[in-house]
Amino acid sequence: MDHWTQLLASTDLHLDGNVVCSAKPSVDVVRARDGDIMVPMTHLGQINAVGDDATVFLHNLFSNDVKKLGADAAHWTSFNSPKGRMLASILLWHGEAGYRLALSADLHPALLKKLSMYVLRSKVKLTDGRAERALIGLSSAMLSERLGAAKLPVPAAPMRTASRDGITVIRLDTRRALVDAPVERLGDVWGALGAAGVVPAATQAWQWLDVQAGIPVITELTQDDFVAQMLNYELIGGVNFQKGCYPGQEIVARTQYLGKLKKRMYRLTAAASAAPSVGDELYAPAFDGQSVGKLVTVVPSPNGGFEALAVMQMQAAEGGEIHLGAADGPKLRMATLPYALDVAQRDA
C-alpha cells in the first residue's frame, strides 16, 4: 500500500496494517456527521473476476442474482457456508473487464483462495485487485456536486455506478460513494477531491457511517456466526430469493419462508465508560443470564461514547433493556436504523 502511505504523509492519518488511523478518532466521526470526508478504503480487500464464465461462476456462489446485475448497477451479496452462515459480506459491481468485489480485508486472502477452489474448468480468473486499483470512500450531503467538482462521473441513484476514463464511482446511498480508480491516478483523484472541499478522514469515520446506514461488514471476528437475515441483509438488497442454488441457500430460504428468524441486527449506543468491542456478548433480564446476542461493529460516537451494530434476540430487543458483557453490565440504549425491520418473521 505504498500509494496510500505517500498520500497520507501530508495528513494527520497513518496506516496501521489495513486500517487508516487518526490521533483523534472522535474528530473524524464528527467530520463524518457534519462535513465532507474522503477515506482510504484500506480496510476492504478487492477481488477481480474476469472471463467468459465469470457471471455464472459468481451467480452460483453468491446470495444475490449476479445474472440480473445491470452494467451500471452494484449490489450487496454474500458468500455463505453450507449451513447458511455468512462467511463474507460483499459489494459487487462491474469493472472494465469482468466484476469487482469488495470485502473485509482480513478475510480477503482466505476468501480469494476459497473461491479459486471452485474455478475448476470454468473460464474465469480470480485475482487480487489491490495491486492495480484503489478505493476512496466519499461522504457528503452534496455528493453529486462534490463528484462533479472533482470531474468524476456521477451515478444517477443509489446502488448505481458511472464510469469514465478508467474510473468508476459506485453510489451507495444519498450521501456516500466509492471511487474505484487505477493506483497510478489515485493521487490525482485524491487531490481533486481535496480541491473540491473534501477532507481526509480515518477508517472509523467510514465505519460510523456504516453503522448509521445499518450496513454490516463481516470480519474474522464475526465470520460464520449469522444467517443473512440476522444481519438484515435481505432488507438492504443482499439476498435474492428467486434465484437458484448457492452454498447455504436452503437454510437462508427456510429461514425466510418458514418464519424461523428469532434474531435481527439493531443499532445501539453506549456511554464512554462501557468501552465495548466487536464480539462482546449482550444480555437481557428475561433470559436468565444467557447471552442474547453479540456486537458486530463498534465505533466512537460523535456525541461521546460508542455506537454499535449488534445481532440479538428480537424478544430481548423488544424488552428494551440490554446489558454489555454480563446481566449486570453497562446498560446500552436502543437506537433507530434507516430502514424498517420486518418482525413478522419471528416465531410466536
Short mmCIF file of C-alpha atoms in Angstrom, two decimals:
data_model
loop_
_atom_site.label_atom_id
_atom_site.label_comp_id
_atom_site.label_asym_id
_atom_site.label_seq_id
_atom_site.Cartn_x
_atom_site.Cartn_y
_atom_site.Cartn_z
CA MET A 1 0.00 0.00 0.00
CA ASP A 2 2.87 2.36 -0.77
CA HIS A 3 0.50 4.56 -2.79
CA TRP A 4 -1.56 5.26 0.35
CA THR A 5 1.49 5.79 2.55
CA GLN A 6 2.67 8.56 0.23
CA LEU A 7 -0.73 10.25 0.06
CA LEU A 8 -1.25 10.16 3.83
CA ALA A 9 2.19 11.63 4.56
CA SER A 10 0.80 15.15 4.34
CA THR A 11 -2.16 14.42 6.67
CA ASP A 12 -2.56 13.54 10.35
CA LEU A 13 -3.56 10.00 9.30
CA HIS A 14 -1.39 6.88 9.16
CA LEU A 15 -1.70 3.25 8.14
CA ASP A 16 -1.70 0.52 10.78
CA GLY A 17 -1.99 -2.72 8.84
CA ASN A 18 -5.13 -2.38 6.76
CA VAL A 19 -6.63 0.36 8.92
CA VAL A 20 -6.18 4.10 8.50
CA CYS A 21 -5.83 5.61 11.97
CA SER A 22 -6.15 9.10 13.38
CA ALA A 23 -4.73 10.59 16.55
CA LYS A 24 -8.23 11.98 17.22
CA PRO A 25 -10.86 9.46 16.00
CA SER A 26 -13.62 11.44 17.71
CA VAL A 27 -12.79 14.40 15.46
CA ASP A 28 -13.06 12.20 12.39
CA VAL A 29 -16.51 10.86 13.28
CA VAL A 30 -17.70 14.43 13.92
CA ARG A 31 -16.44 15.30 10.43
CA ALA A 32 -18.33 12.28 9.09
CA ARG A 33 -21.51 13.52 10.73
CA ASP A 34 -21.21 17.19 9.85
CA GLY A 35 -18.95 17.56 6.82
CA ASP A 36 -17.49 16.15 3.64
CA ILE A 37 -14.89 13.41 4.05
CA MET A 38 -12.78 11.08 1.91
CA VAL A 39 -11.47 7.85 3.39
CA PRO A 40 -8.81 5.46 2.05
CA MET A 41 -10.73 2.17 1.95
CA THR A 42 -7.73 0.10 3.00
CA HIS A 43 -9.89 -1.94 5.39
CA LEU A 44 -11.52 -3.50 2.31
CA GLY A 45 -9.89 -6.14 0.16
CA GLN A 46 -10.60 -6.32 -3.57
CA ILE A 47 -11.03 -9.27 -5.93
CA ASN A 48 -11.29 -9.16 -9.72
CA ALA A 49 -13.31 -11.84 -11.52
CA VAL A 50 -12.88 -11.92 -15.30
CA GLY A 51 -13.58 -14.43 -18.06
CA ASP A 52 -16.41 -15.82 -20.18
CA ASP A 53 -17.88 -17.75 -17.24
CA ALA A 54 -17.47 -15.05 -14.59
CA THR A 55 -21.18 -14.22 -14.40
CA VAL A 56 -22.35 -17.81 -13.99
CA PHE A 57 -19.48 -18.62 -11.65
CA LEU A 58 -20.33 -15.82 -9.20
CA HIS A 59 -24.08 -16.36 -9.61
CA ASN A 60 -23.70 -19.99 -8.47
CA LEU A 61 -21.76 -19.00 -5.35
CA PHE A 62 -23.37 -15.81 -4.04
CA SER A 63 -26.70 -14.97 -2.39
CA ASN A 64 -27.75 -12.34 -4.92
CA ASP A 65 -28.69 -12.65 -8.60
CA VAL A 66 -25.49 -11.82 -10.49
CA LYS A 67 -27.13 -12.58 -13.83
CA LYS A 68 -29.51 -9.66 -13.30
CA LEU A 69 -26.89 -7.16 -12.16
CA GLY A 70 -27.07 -4.31 -14.67
CA ALA A 71 -23.96 -2.88 -16.28
CA ASP A 72 -24.45 0.37 -14.33
CA ALA A 73 -25.52 -1.25 -11.05
CA ALA A 74 -23.99 -2.58 -7.85
CA HIS A 75 -25.42 -4.79 -5.14
CA TRP A 76 -24.67 -6.31 -1.78
CA THR A 77 -24.22 -10.06 -1.74
CA SER A 78 -22.71 -12.75 0.46
CA PHE A 79 -20.74 -15.96 0.35
CA ASN A 80 -22.10 -18.47 2.83
CA SER A 81 -21.20 -21.75 4.47
CA PRO A 82 -23.27 -24.88 3.66
CA LYS A 83 -25.10 -24.17 6.93
CA GLY A 84 -26.17 -20.77 5.62
CA ARG A 85 -23.83 -18.70 7.80
CA MET A 86 -22.22 -15.66 6.20
CA LEU A 87 -18.51 -16.13 5.52
CA ALA A 88 -18.18 -12.75 3.82
CA SER A 89 -20.31 -9.68 3.09
CA ILE A 90 -19.51 -8.40 -0.39
CA LEU A 91 -20.17 -5.36 -2.55
CA LEU A 92 -20.23 -6.38 -6.22
CA TRP A 93 -20.12 -4.21 -9.34
CA HIS A 94 -18.93 -4.33 -12.95
CA GLY A 95 -15.34 -3.38 -13.71
CA GLU A 96 -13.90 -2.56 -17.11
CA ALA A 97 -13.25 -6.27 -17.58
CA GLY A 98 -15.48 -8.56 -15.54
CA TYR A 99 -16.53 -7.95 -11.95
CA ARG A 100 -15.10 -6.20 -8.92
CA LEU A 101 -15.66 -7.44 -5.34
CA ALA A 102 -15.01 -5.55 -2.10
CA LEU A 103 -14.99 -7.28 1.30
CA SER A 104 -13.28 -7.02 4.67
CA ALA A 105 -9.50 -7.00 4.20
CA ASP A 106 -8.90 -9.50 6.99
CA LEU A 107 -10.96 -12.08 5.06
CA HIS A 108 -9.55 -11.26 1.65
CA PRO A 109 -6.64 -13.76 1.31
CA ALA A 110 -8.64 -16.73 2.58
CA LEU A 111 -11.72 -15.92 0.51
CA LEU A 112 -9.69 -15.43 -2.67
CA LYS A 113 -8.17 -18.87 -2.07
CA LYS A 114 -11.56 -20.41 -1.24
CA LEU A 115 -13.31 -19.03 -4.31
CA SER A 116 -10.39 -20.13 -6.50
CA MET A 117 -11.03 -23.72 -5.40
CA TYR A 118 -14.42 -23.58 -7.17
CA VAL A 119 -12.99 -22.48 -10.51
CA LEU A 120 -12.05 -25.98 -11.79
CA ARG A 121 -12.66 -25.86 -15.56
CA SER A 122 -14.68 -22.65 -15.57
CA LYS A 123 -13.40 -19.89 -17.83
CA VAL A 124 -12.90 -17.40 -15.01
CA LYS A 125 -9.81 -15.87 -13.43
CA LEU A 126 -9.77 -14.50 -9.89
CA THR A 127 -7.04 -12.08 -8.87
CA ASP A 128 -6.15 -9.71 -6.04
CA GLY A 129 -7.43 -6.34 -7.20
CA ARG A 130 -5.42 -4.16 -4.79
CA ALA A 131 -2.20 -4.04 -6.80
CA GLU A 132 -3.82 -2.23 -9.72
CA ARG A 133 -6.75 -0.31 -8.23
CA ALA A 134 -7.66 1.55 -5.04
CA LEU A 135 -10.90 2.62 -3.41
CA ILE A 136 -11.71 6.01 -1.87
CA GLY A 137 -14.84 6.42 0.23
CA LEU A 138 -16.59 9.77 -0.21
CA SER A 139 -19.33 11.12 2.06
CA SER A 140 -21.10 14.43 1.52
CA ALA A 141 -24.57 15.89 1.81
CA MET A 142 -23.78 17.39 -1.62
CA LEU A 143 -22.41 14.19 -3.11
CA SER A 144 -23.19 14.86 -6.77
CA GLU A 145 -21.77 18.37 -6.57
CA ARG A 146 -18.54 17.18 -4.95
CA LEU A 147 -18.08 14.45 -7.56
CA GLY A 148 -18.77 16.92 -10.35
CA ALA A 149 -16.35 19.48 -8.94
CA ALA A 150 -13.63 16.80 -8.89
CA LYS A 151 -14.51 15.94 -12.51
CA LEU A 152 -15.56 12.42 -11.53
CA PRO A 153 -18.52 10.51 -13.01
CA VAL A 154 -21.81 10.91 -11.12
CA PRO A 155 -24.11 7.87 -10.72
CA ALA A 156 -27.79 8.54 -11.20
CA ALA A 157 -29.06 6.91 -7.99
CA PRO A 158 -28.06 4.76 -5.00
CA MET A 159 -26.58 1.37 -5.91
CA ARG A 160 -25.83 2.65 -9.41
CA THR A 161 -22.42 3.18 -10.98
CA ALA A 162 -20.94 5.57 -13.51
CA SER A 163 -17.61 5.20 -15.32
CA ARG A 164 -15.31 7.42 -17.34
CA ASP A 165 -11.65 7.21 -18.34
CA GLY A 166 -10.97 4.09 -16.28
CA ILE A 167 -12.57 5.43 -13.08
CA THR A 168 -15.83 4.01 -11.69
CA VAL A 169 -17.95 5.63 -9.00
CA ILE A 170 -20.33 3.40 -7.02
CA ARG A 171 -23.07 5.35 -5.27
CA LEU A 172 -24.10 3.57 -2.06
CA ASP A 173 -26.82 5.87 -0.76
CA THR A 174 -27.86 9.53 -0.80
CA ARG A 175 -24.55 10.78 0.60
CA ARG A 176 -21.92 8.05 0.14
CA ALA A 177 -19.97 6.69 -2.81
CA LEU A 178 -16.87 4.65 -3.55
CA VAL A 179 -14.40 5.90 -6.15
CA ASP A 180 -12.66 2.95 -7.86
CA ALA A 181 -9.50 4.26 -9.53
CA PRO A 182 -6.25 2.89 -11.00
CA VAL A 183 -3.46 3.30 -8.45
CA GLU A 184 -1.46 5.47 -10.87
CA ARG A 185 -4.30 8.01 -10.89
CA LEU A 186 -5.03 7.84 -7.18
CA GLY A 187 -3.05 10.97 -6.34
CA ASP A 188 -4.89 13.00 -8.97
CA VAL A 189 -8.30 11.86 -7.72
CA TRP A 190 -7.34 12.46 -4.09
CA GLY A 191 -6.09 15.93 -4.94
CA ALA A 192 -9.18 16.78 -6.99
CA LEU A 193 -11.50 15.80 -4.13
CA GLY A 194 -9.41 17.87 -1.73
CA ALA A 195 -9.67 20.86 -4.06
CA ALA A 196 -13.44 20.31 -4.09
CA GLY A 197 -13.55 20.84 -0.32
CA VAL A 198 -13.41 17.23 0.91
CA VAL A 199 -11.15 16.47 3.89
CA PRO A 200 -9.30 13.21 4.68
CA ALA A 201 -10.62 11.02 7.49
CA ALA A 202 -9.76 7.68 9.09
CA THR A 203 -11.37 4.25 8.78
CA GLN A 204 -13.52 4.72 11.88
CA ALA A 205 -15.29 7.66 10.24
CA TRP A 206 -16.48 5.39 7.42
CA GLN A 207 -17.40 2.63 9.86
CA TRP A 208 -19.52 5.13 11.80
CA LEU A 209 -21.36 5.92 8.58
CA ASP A 210 -21.88 2.17 8.02
CA VAL A 211 -23.46 1.96 11.47
CA GLN A 212 -25.80 4.87 10.68
CA ALA A 213 -26.79 3.18 7.42
CA GLY A 214 -27.28 -0.22 9.06
CA ILE A 215 -24.72 -1.86 6.78
CA PRO A 216 -22.98 -4.86 8.38
CA VAL A 217 -19.44 -5.87 7.44
CA ILE A 218 -18.43 -9.45 8.24
CA THR A 219 -14.89 -9.72 9.63
CA GLU A 220 -12.82 -12.53 11.13
CA LEU A 221 -14.44 -11.85 14.49
CA THR A 222 -17.98 -12.38 13.16
CA GLN A 223 -17.40 -14.83 10.31
CA ASP A 224 -19.64 -17.93 10.24
CA ASP A 225 -21.87 -16.59 13.04
CA PHE A 226 -25.01 -15.33 11.31
CA VAL A 227 -27.56 -16.25 8.67
CA ALA A 228 -28.08 -13.34 6.27
CA GLN A 229 -31.45 -12.28 7.68
CA MET A 230 -29.96 -11.93 11.18
CA LEU A 231 -27.82 -9.12 9.72
CA ASN A 232 -30.83 -7.56 7.92
CA TYR A 233 -29.08 -8.47 4.70
CA GLU A 234 -32.25 -9.12 2.74
CA LEU A 235 -33.55 -5.70 3.86
CA ILE A 236 -30.61 -3.93 2.18
CA GLY A 237 -30.99 -5.97 -1.02
CA GLY A 238 -28.27 -8.58 -0.36
CA VAL A 239 -30.37 -11.71 -0.94
CA ASN A 240 -32.44 -12.80 -3.93
CA PHE A 241 -34.96 -15.49 -3.02
CA GLN A 242 -35.94 -16.30 -6.62
CA LYS A 243 -32.51 -17.37 -7.87
CA GLY A 244 -31.20 -20.93 -7.97
CA CYS A 245 -28.93 -22.81 -5.64
CA TYR A 246 -25.80 -21.47 -3.97
CA PRO A 247 -23.96 -22.59 -0.82
CA GLY A 248 -26.31 -22.27 2.16
CA GLN A 249 -29.32 -21.35 0.00
CA GLU A 250 -31.62 -23.96 1.57
CA ILE A 251 -31.04 -22.60 5.09
CA VAL A 252 -31.44 -18.97 4.01
CA ALA A 253 -34.69 -19.78 2.16
CA ARG A 254 -36.05 -21.86 5.03
CA THR A 255 -35.37 -19.00 7.45
CA GLN A 256 -37.31 -16.66 5.18
CA TYR A 257 -40.32 -18.78 4.33
CA LEU A 258 -40.86 -20.84 7.47
CA GLY A 259 -40.72 -17.90 9.87
CA LYS A 260 -37.79 -19.23 11.89
CA LEU A 261 -36.00 -15.92 12.38
CA LYS A 262 -35.53 -15.06 16.06
CA LYS A 263 -32.60 -12.63 15.78
CA ARG A 264 -32.15 -9.33 13.99
CA MET A 265 -29.48 -6.64 13.78
CA TYR A 266 -30.05 -3.45 15.78
CA ARG A 267 -28.22 -0.19 16.41
CA LEU A 268 -27.14 0.52 19.97
CA THR A 269 -25.41 3.35 21.79
CA ALA A 270 -23.18 3.12 24.86
CA ALA A 271 -21.72 5.54 27.38
CA ALA A 272 -17.99 6.21 27.22
CA SER A 273 -17.43 4.08 30.33
CA ALA A 274 -18.73 0.95 28.56
CA ALA A 275 -15.79 0.53 26.11
CA PRO A 276 -17.36 -2.27 24.03
CA SER A 277 -15.55 -4.39 21.43
CA VAL A 278 -16.64 -6.41 18.39
CA GLY A 279 -17.75 -9.85 19.53
CA ASP A 280 -18.77 -8.79 23.04
CA GLU A 281 -21.82 -10.66 24.31
CA LEU A 282 -25.11 -8.98 25.23
CA TYR A 283 -27.57 -9.85 28.00
CA ALA A 284 -31.17 -9.07 28.93
CA PRO A 285 -33.11 -9.56 32.20
CA ALA A 286 -35.64 -12.08 30.89
CA PHE A 287 -33.00 -14.56 29.65
CA ASP A 288 -31.62 -15.83 33.00
CA GLY A 289 -28.01 -14.85 32.40
CA GLN A 290 -27.83 -16.34 28.89
CA SER A 291 -26.34 -14.32 26.07
CA VAL A 292 -28.94 -12.74 23.78
CA GLY A 293 -26.52 -11.58 21.07
CA LYS A 294 -23.20 -10.01 20.19
CA LEU A 295 -21.71 -6.83 18.78
CA VAL A 296 -20.88 -6.78 15.06
CA THR A 297 -19.45 -3.27 14.58
CA VAL A 298 -18.29 -0.81 17.26
CA VAL A 299 -17.24 2.81 16.63
CA PRO A 300 -16.80 6.03 18.62
CA SER A 301 -19.83 8.29 18.61
CA PRO A 302 -19.56 11.99 17.66
CA ASN A 303 -21.76 12.62 20.68
CA GLY A 304 -19.36 10.82 23.05
CA GLY A 305 -19.33 7.16 23.99
CA PHE A 306 -19.83 4.47 21.38
CA GLU A 307 -22.27 3.26 18.75
CA ALA A 308 -22.67 -0.30 17.54
CA LEU A 309 -24.50 -2.72 15.32
CA ALA A 310 -25.50 -5.87 17.18
CA VAL A 311 -27.29 -9.09 16.34
CA MET A 312 -29.56 -10.17 19.17
CA GLN A 313 -32.77 -11.91 20.11
CA MET A 314 -35.76 -9.97 18.84
CA GLN A 315 -37.60 -10.65 22.09
CA ALA A 316 -34.74 -9.07 24.05
CA ALA A 317 -34.75 -6.02 21.77
CA GLU A 318 -38.48 -5.62 22.29
CA GLY A 319 -37.86 -5.64 26.06
CA GLY A 320 -35.56 -2.67 25.59
CA GLU A 321 -33.10 -3.42 28.41
CA ILE A 322 -29.75 -4.62 27.08
CA HIS A 323 -26.52 -5.03 29.06
CA LEU A 324 -22.94 -5.39 27.88
CA GLY A 325 -20.78 -8.33 28.92
CA ALA A 326 -22.96 -9.62 31.78
CA ALA A 327 -26.51 -9.43 33.09
CA ASP A 328 -25.42 -6.61 35.40
CA GLY A 329 -23.02 -4.99 32.90
CA PRO A 330 -23.25 -1.47 31.48
CA LYS A 331 -26.66 -0.68 30.04
CA LEU A 332 -26.88 0.01 26.30
CA ARG A 333 -29.50 2.15 24.61
CA MET A 334 -31.53 1.14 21.57
CA ALA A 335 -31.26 3.46 18.56
CA THR A 336 -33.02 3.63 15.21
CA LEU A 337 -31.99 2.26 11.83
CA PRO A 338 -32.79 3.95 8.49
CA TYR A 339 -34.95 1.03 7.37
CA ALA A 340 -37.87 -0.83 8.93
CA LEU A 341 -37.29 -4.24 10.49
CA ASP A 342 -39.72 -6.94 9.41
CA VAL A 343 -40.64 -8.55 12.72
CA ALA A 344 -43.30 -10.76 11.19
CA GLN A 345 -40.69 -13.45 10.52
CA ARG A 346 -40.24 -14.30 14.20
CA ASP A 347 -41.94 -17.35 15.72
CA ALA A 348 -44.79 -16.55 18.07
#
